[in-house]
PDB file of C-alpha atoms in Angstrom:
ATOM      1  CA  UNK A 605      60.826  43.842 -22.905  1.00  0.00           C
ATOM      2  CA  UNK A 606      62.042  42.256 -25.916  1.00  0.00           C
ATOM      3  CA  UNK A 607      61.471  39.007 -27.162  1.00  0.00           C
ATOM      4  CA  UNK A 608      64.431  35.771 -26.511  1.00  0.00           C
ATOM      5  CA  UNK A 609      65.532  35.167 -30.135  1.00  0.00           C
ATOM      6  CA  UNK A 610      65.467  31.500 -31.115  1.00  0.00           C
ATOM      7  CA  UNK A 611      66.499  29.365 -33.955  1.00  0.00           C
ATOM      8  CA  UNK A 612      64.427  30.151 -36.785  1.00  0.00           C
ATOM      9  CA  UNK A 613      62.409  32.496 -35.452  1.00  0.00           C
ATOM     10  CA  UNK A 614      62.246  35.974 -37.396  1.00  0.00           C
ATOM     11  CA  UNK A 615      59.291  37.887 -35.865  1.00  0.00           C
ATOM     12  CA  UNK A 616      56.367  38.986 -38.214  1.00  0.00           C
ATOM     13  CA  UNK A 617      55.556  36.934 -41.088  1.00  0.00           C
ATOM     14  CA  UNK A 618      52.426  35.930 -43.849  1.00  0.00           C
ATOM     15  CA  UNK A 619      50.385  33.080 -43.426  1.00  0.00           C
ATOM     16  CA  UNK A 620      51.236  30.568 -45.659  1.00  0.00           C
ATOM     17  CA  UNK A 621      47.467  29.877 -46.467  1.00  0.00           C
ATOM     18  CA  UNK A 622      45.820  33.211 -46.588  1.00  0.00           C
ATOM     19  CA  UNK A 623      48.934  35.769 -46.439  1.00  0.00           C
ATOM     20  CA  UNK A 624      47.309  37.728 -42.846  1.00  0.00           C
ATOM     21  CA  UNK A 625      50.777  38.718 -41.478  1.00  0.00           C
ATOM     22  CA  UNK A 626      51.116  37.422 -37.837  1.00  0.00           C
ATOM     23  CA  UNK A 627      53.894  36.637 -35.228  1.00  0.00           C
ATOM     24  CA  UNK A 628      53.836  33.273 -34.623  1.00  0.00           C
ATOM     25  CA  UNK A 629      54.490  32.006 -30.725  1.00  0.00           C
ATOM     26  CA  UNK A 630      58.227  31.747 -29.902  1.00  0.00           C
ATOM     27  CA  UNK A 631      57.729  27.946 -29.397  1.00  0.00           C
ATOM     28  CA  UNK A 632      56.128  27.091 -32.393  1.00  0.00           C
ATOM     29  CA  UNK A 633      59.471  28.288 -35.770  1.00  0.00           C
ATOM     30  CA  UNK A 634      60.692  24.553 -34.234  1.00  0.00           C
ATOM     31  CA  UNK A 635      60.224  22.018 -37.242  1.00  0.00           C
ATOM     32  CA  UNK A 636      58.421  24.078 -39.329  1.00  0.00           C
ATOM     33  CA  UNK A 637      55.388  25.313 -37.412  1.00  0.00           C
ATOM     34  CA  UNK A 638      54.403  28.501 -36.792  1.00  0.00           C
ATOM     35  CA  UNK A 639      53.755  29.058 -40.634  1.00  0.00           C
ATOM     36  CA  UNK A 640      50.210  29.916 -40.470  1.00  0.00           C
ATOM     37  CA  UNK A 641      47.900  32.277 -38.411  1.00  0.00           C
ATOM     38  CA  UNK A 642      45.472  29.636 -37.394  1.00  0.00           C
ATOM     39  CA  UNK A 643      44.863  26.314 -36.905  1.00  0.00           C
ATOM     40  CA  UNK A 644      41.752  26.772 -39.231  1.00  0.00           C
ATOM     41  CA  UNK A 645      44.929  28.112 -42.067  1.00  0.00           C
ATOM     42  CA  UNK A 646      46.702  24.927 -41.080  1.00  0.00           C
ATOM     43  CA  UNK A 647      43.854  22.704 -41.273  1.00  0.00           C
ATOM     44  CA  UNK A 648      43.084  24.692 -45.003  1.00  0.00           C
ATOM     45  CA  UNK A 649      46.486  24.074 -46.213  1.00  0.00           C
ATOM     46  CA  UNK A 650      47.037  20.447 -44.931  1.00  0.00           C
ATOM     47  CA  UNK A 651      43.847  19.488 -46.452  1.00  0.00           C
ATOM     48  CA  UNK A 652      44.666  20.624 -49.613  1.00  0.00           C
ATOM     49  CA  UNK A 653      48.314  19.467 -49.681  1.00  0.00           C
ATOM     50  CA  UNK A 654      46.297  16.208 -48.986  1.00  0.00           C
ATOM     51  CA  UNK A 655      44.121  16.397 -51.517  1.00  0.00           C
ATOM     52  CA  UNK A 656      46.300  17.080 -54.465  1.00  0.00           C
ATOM     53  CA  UNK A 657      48.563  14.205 -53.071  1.00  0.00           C
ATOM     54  CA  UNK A 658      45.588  11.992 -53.391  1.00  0.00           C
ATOM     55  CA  UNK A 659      44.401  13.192 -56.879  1.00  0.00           C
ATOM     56  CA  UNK A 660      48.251  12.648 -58.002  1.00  0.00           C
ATOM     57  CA  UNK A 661      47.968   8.575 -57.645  1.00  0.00           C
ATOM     58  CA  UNK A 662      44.220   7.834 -58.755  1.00  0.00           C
ATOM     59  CA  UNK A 663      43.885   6.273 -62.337  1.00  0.00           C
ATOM     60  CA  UNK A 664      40.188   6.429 -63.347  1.00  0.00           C
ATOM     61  CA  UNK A 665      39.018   3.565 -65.187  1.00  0.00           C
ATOM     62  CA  UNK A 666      35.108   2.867 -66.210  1.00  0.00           C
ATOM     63  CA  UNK A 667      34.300   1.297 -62.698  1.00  0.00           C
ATOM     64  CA  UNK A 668      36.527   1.287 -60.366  1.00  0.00           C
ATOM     65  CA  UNK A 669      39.177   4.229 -59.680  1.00  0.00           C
ATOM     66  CA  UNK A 670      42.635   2.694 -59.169  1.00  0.00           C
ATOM     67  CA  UNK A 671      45.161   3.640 -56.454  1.00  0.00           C
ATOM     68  CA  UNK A 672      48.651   4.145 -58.141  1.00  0.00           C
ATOM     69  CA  UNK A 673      50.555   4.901 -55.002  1.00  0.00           C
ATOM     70  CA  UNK A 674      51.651   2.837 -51.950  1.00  0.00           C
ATOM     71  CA  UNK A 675      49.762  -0.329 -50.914  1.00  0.00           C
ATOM     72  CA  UNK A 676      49.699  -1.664 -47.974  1.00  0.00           C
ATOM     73  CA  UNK A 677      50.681  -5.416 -47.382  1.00  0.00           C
ATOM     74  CA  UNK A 678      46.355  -6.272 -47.069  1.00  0.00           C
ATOM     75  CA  UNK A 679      46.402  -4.237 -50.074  1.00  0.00           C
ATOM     76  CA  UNK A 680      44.623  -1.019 -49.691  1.00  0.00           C
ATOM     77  CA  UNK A 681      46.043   2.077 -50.773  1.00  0.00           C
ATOM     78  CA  UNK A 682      47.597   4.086 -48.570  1.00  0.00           C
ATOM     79  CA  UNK A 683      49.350   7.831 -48.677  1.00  0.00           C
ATOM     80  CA  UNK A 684      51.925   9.402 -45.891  1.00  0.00           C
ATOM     81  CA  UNK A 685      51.731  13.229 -45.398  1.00  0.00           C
ATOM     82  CA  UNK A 686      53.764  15.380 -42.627  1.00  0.00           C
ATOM     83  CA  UNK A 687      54.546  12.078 -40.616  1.00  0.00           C
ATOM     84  CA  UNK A 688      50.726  10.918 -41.141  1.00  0.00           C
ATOM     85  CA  UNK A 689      49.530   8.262 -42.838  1.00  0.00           C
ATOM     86  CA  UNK A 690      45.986   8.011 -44.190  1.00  0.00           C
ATOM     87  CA  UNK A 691      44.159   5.058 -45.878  1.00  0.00           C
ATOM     88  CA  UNK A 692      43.345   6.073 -49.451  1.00  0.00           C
ATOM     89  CA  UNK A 693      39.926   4.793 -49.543  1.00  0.00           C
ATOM     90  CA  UNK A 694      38.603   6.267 -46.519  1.00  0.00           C
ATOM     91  CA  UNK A 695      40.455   9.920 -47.913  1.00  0.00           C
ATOM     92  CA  UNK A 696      38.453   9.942 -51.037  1.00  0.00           C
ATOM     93  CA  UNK A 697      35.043   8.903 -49.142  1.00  0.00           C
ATOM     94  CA  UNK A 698      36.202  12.095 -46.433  1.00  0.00           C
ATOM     95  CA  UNK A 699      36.802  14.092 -49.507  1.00  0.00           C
ATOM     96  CA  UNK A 700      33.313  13.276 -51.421  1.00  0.00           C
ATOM     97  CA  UNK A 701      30.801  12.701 -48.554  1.00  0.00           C
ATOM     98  CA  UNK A 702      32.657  14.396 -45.161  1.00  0.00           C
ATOM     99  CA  UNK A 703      33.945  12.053 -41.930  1.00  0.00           C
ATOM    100  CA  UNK A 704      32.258   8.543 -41.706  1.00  0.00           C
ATOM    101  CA  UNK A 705      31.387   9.118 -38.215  1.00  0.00           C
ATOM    102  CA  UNK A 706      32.606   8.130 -34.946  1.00  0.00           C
ATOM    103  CA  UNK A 707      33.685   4.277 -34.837  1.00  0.00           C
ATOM    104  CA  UNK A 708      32.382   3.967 -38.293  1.00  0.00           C
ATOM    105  CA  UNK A 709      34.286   1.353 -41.405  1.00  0.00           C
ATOM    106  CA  UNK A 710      34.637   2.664 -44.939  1.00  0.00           C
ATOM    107  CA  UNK A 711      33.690  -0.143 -46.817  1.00  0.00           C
ATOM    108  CA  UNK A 712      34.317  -1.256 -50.551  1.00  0.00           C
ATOM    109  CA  UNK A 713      31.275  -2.603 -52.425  1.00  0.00           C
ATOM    110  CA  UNK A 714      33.475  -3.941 -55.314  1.00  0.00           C
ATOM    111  CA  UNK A 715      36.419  -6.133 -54.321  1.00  0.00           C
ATOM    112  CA  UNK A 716      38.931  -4.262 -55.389  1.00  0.00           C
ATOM    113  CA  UNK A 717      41.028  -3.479 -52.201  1.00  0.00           C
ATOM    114  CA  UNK A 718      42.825  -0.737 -54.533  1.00  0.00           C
ATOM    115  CA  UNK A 719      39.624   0.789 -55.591  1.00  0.00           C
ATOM    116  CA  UNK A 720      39.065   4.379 -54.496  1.00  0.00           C
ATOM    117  CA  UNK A 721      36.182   5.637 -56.503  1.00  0.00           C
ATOM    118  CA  UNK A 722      33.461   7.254 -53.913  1.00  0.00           C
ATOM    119  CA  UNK A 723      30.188   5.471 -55.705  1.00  0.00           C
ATOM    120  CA  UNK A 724      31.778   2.062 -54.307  1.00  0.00           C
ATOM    121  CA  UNK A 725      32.560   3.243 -50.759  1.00  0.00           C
ATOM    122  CA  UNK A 726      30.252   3.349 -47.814  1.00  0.00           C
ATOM    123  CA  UNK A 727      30.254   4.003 -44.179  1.00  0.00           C
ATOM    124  CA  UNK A 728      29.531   0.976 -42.173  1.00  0.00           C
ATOM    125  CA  UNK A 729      30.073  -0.660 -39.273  1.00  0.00           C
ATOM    126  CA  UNK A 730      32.592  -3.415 -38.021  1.00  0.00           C
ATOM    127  CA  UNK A 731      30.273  -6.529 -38.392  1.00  0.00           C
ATOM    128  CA  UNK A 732      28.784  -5.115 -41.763  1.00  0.00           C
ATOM    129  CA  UNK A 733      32.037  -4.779 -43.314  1.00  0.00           C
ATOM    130  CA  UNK A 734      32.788  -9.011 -41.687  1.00  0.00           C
ATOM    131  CA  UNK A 735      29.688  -9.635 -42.730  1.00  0.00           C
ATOM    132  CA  UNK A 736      29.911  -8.259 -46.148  1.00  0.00           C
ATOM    133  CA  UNK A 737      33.488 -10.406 -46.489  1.00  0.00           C
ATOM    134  CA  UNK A 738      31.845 -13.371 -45.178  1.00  0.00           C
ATOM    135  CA  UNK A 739      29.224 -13.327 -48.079  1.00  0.00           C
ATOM    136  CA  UNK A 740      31.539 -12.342 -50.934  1.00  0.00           C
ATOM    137  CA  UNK A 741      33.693 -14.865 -49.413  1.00  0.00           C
ATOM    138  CA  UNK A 742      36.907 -12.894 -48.983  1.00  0.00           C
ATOM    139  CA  UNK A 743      37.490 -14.581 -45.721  1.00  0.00           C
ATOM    140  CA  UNK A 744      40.249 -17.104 -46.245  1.00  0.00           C
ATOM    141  CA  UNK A 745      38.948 -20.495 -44.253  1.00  0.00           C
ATOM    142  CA  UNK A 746      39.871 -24.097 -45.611  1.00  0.00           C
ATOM    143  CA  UNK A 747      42.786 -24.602 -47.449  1.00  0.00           C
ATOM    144  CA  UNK A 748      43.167 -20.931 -48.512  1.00  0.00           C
ATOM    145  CA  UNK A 749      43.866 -19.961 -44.920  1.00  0.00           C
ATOM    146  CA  UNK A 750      47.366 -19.728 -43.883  1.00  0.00           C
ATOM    147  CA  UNK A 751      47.579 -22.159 -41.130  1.00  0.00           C
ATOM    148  CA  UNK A 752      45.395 -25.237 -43.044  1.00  0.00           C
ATOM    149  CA  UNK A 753      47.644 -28.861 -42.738  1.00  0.00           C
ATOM    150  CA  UNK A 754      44.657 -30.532 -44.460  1.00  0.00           C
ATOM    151  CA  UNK A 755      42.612 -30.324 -47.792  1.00  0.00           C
ATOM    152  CA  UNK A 756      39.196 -30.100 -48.258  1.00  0.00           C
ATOM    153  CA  UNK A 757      39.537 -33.787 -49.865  1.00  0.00           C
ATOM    154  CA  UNK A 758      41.300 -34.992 -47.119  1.00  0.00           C
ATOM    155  CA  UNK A 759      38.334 -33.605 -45.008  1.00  0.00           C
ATOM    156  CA  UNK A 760      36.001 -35.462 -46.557  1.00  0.00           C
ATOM    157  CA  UNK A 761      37.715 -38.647 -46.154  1.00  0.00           C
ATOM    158  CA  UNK A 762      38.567 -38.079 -42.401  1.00  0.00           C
ATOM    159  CA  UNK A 763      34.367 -37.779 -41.894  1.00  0.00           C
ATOM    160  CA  UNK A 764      33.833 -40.343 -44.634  1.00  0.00           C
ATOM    161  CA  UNK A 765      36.455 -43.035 -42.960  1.00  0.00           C
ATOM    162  CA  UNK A 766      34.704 -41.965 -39.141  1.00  0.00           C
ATOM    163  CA  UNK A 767      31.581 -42.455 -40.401  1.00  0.00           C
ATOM    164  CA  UNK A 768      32.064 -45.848 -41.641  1.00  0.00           C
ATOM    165  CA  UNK A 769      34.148 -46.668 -38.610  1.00  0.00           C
ATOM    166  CA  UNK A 770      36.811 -47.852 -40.783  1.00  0.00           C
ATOM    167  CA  UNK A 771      39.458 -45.731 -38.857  1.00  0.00           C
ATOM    168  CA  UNK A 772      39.821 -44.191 -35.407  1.00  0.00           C
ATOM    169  CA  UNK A 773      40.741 -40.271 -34.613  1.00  0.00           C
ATOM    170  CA  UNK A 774      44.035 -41.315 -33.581  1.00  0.00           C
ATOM    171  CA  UNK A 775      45.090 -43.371 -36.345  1.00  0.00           C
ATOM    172  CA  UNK A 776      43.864 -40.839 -38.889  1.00  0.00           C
ATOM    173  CA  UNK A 777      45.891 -38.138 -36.874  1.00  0.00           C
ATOM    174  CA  UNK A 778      49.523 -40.171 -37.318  1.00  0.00           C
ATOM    175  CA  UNK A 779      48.397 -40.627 -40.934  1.00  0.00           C
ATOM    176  CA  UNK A 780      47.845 -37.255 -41.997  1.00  0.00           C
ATOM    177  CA  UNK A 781      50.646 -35.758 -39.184  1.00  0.00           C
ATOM    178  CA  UNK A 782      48.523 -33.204 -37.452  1.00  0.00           C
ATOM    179  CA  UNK A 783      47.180 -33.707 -33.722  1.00  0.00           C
ATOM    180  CA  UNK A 784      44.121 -35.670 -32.526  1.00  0.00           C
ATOM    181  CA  UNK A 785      42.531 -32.377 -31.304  1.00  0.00           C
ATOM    182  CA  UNK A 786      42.136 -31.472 -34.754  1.00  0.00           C
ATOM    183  CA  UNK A 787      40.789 -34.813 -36.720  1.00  0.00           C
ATOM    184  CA  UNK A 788      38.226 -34.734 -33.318  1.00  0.00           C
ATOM    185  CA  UNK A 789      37.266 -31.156 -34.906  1.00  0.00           C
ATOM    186  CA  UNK A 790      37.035 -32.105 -38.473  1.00  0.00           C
ATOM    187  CA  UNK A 791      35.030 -34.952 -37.883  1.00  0.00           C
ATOM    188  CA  UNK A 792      32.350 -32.987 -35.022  1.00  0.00           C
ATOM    189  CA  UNK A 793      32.327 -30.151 -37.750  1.00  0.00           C
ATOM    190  CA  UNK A 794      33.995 -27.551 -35.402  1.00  0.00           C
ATOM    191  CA  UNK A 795      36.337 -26.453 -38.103  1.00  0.00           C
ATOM    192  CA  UNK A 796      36.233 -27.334 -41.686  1.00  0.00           C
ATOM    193  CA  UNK A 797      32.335 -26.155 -41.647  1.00  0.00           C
ATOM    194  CA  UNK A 798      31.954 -25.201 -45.395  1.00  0.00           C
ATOM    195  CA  UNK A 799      33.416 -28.640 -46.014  1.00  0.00           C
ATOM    196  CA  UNK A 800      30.492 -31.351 -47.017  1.00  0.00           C
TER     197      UNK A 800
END
């Protein structure tokens, strides 16, 4: 019984990756599959399309290897392959040490969001990699956080003015327009922590 012909199908063909001729499924001519013999030859061939994608927009420097391609708005480096896209960190730690593991962070120990050299990246959990931004302070808080209505110097004289009882929580929060929830929280040290 022969075979239903379909749109791009023409029968026996070589595997793009290792040239074995095959017949690929009728289903599969559709949008360019059904080019290799094996998912193992697909795998092969996407990885290294990958990899010489990635190796096109790195710029070595001393330290820190450089992503020249497409950053993302955080500002990591990020590539798009076959309707995929990958983060460009966490390809070059795949490509020098394997997977990070299930659930796993690839984390930067410079910071440089751009940087993709594999001596600066390690797998690491969620709260390591918050903890690690906490301590190099990358966290914006104060008056480097979007949100912030107040200064740090305003801050301090909010607590200073409470303190002396020179000024009540809802004066101070018609004087510096923001609500009385949040001079209450300045001055009880519920936000504005880092703040002396």
């Amino acid at each position: 019984m022969s075979q239903p012909r379909i749109e791009g199908y023409r029968g026996p063909r070589p595997c793009e990756t290792c040239g074995v001729s095959f017949t690929p499924k009728i289903s599969t001519p559709r949008q360019g599959r059904g080019i290799y013999c094996s998912r193992s030859c697909a795998g092969g061939k996407l990885r290294n399309t990958i990899d010489s994608a990635f190796w096109a927009n790195v710029q070595k420097t001393s330290a820190c290897w450089i992503w020249t391609g497409r950053i993302s708005k955080a500002g990591y480096g990020y590539l798009s392959l076959g309707g995929e896209s990958f983060f460009a960190h966490r390809l070059s730690f795949r490509i020098a040490h394997g997977e990070p593991g299930q659930g796993l962070h690839v984390c930067h120990t410079c910071d440089v969001r751009a940087c993709v050299n594999p001596a600066h990246l390690y797998a690491g959990t969620a709260k390591q990699n918050s903890s690690d931004a906490v301590e190099r302070d990358r966290i914006a808080h104060g008056e480097r956080a979007g949100p912030a209505r107040l200064t740090a110097a305003q801050v301090t004289e909010i607590r200073d003015r409470f303190a002396s009882g020179t000024s009540s929580i809802a004066s101070m929060a018609k004087e510096f327009g923001v609500s009385g929830n949040s001079i209450g929280n300045v001055v009880h040290r519920k936000t504005w922590r880092r703040v002396a």
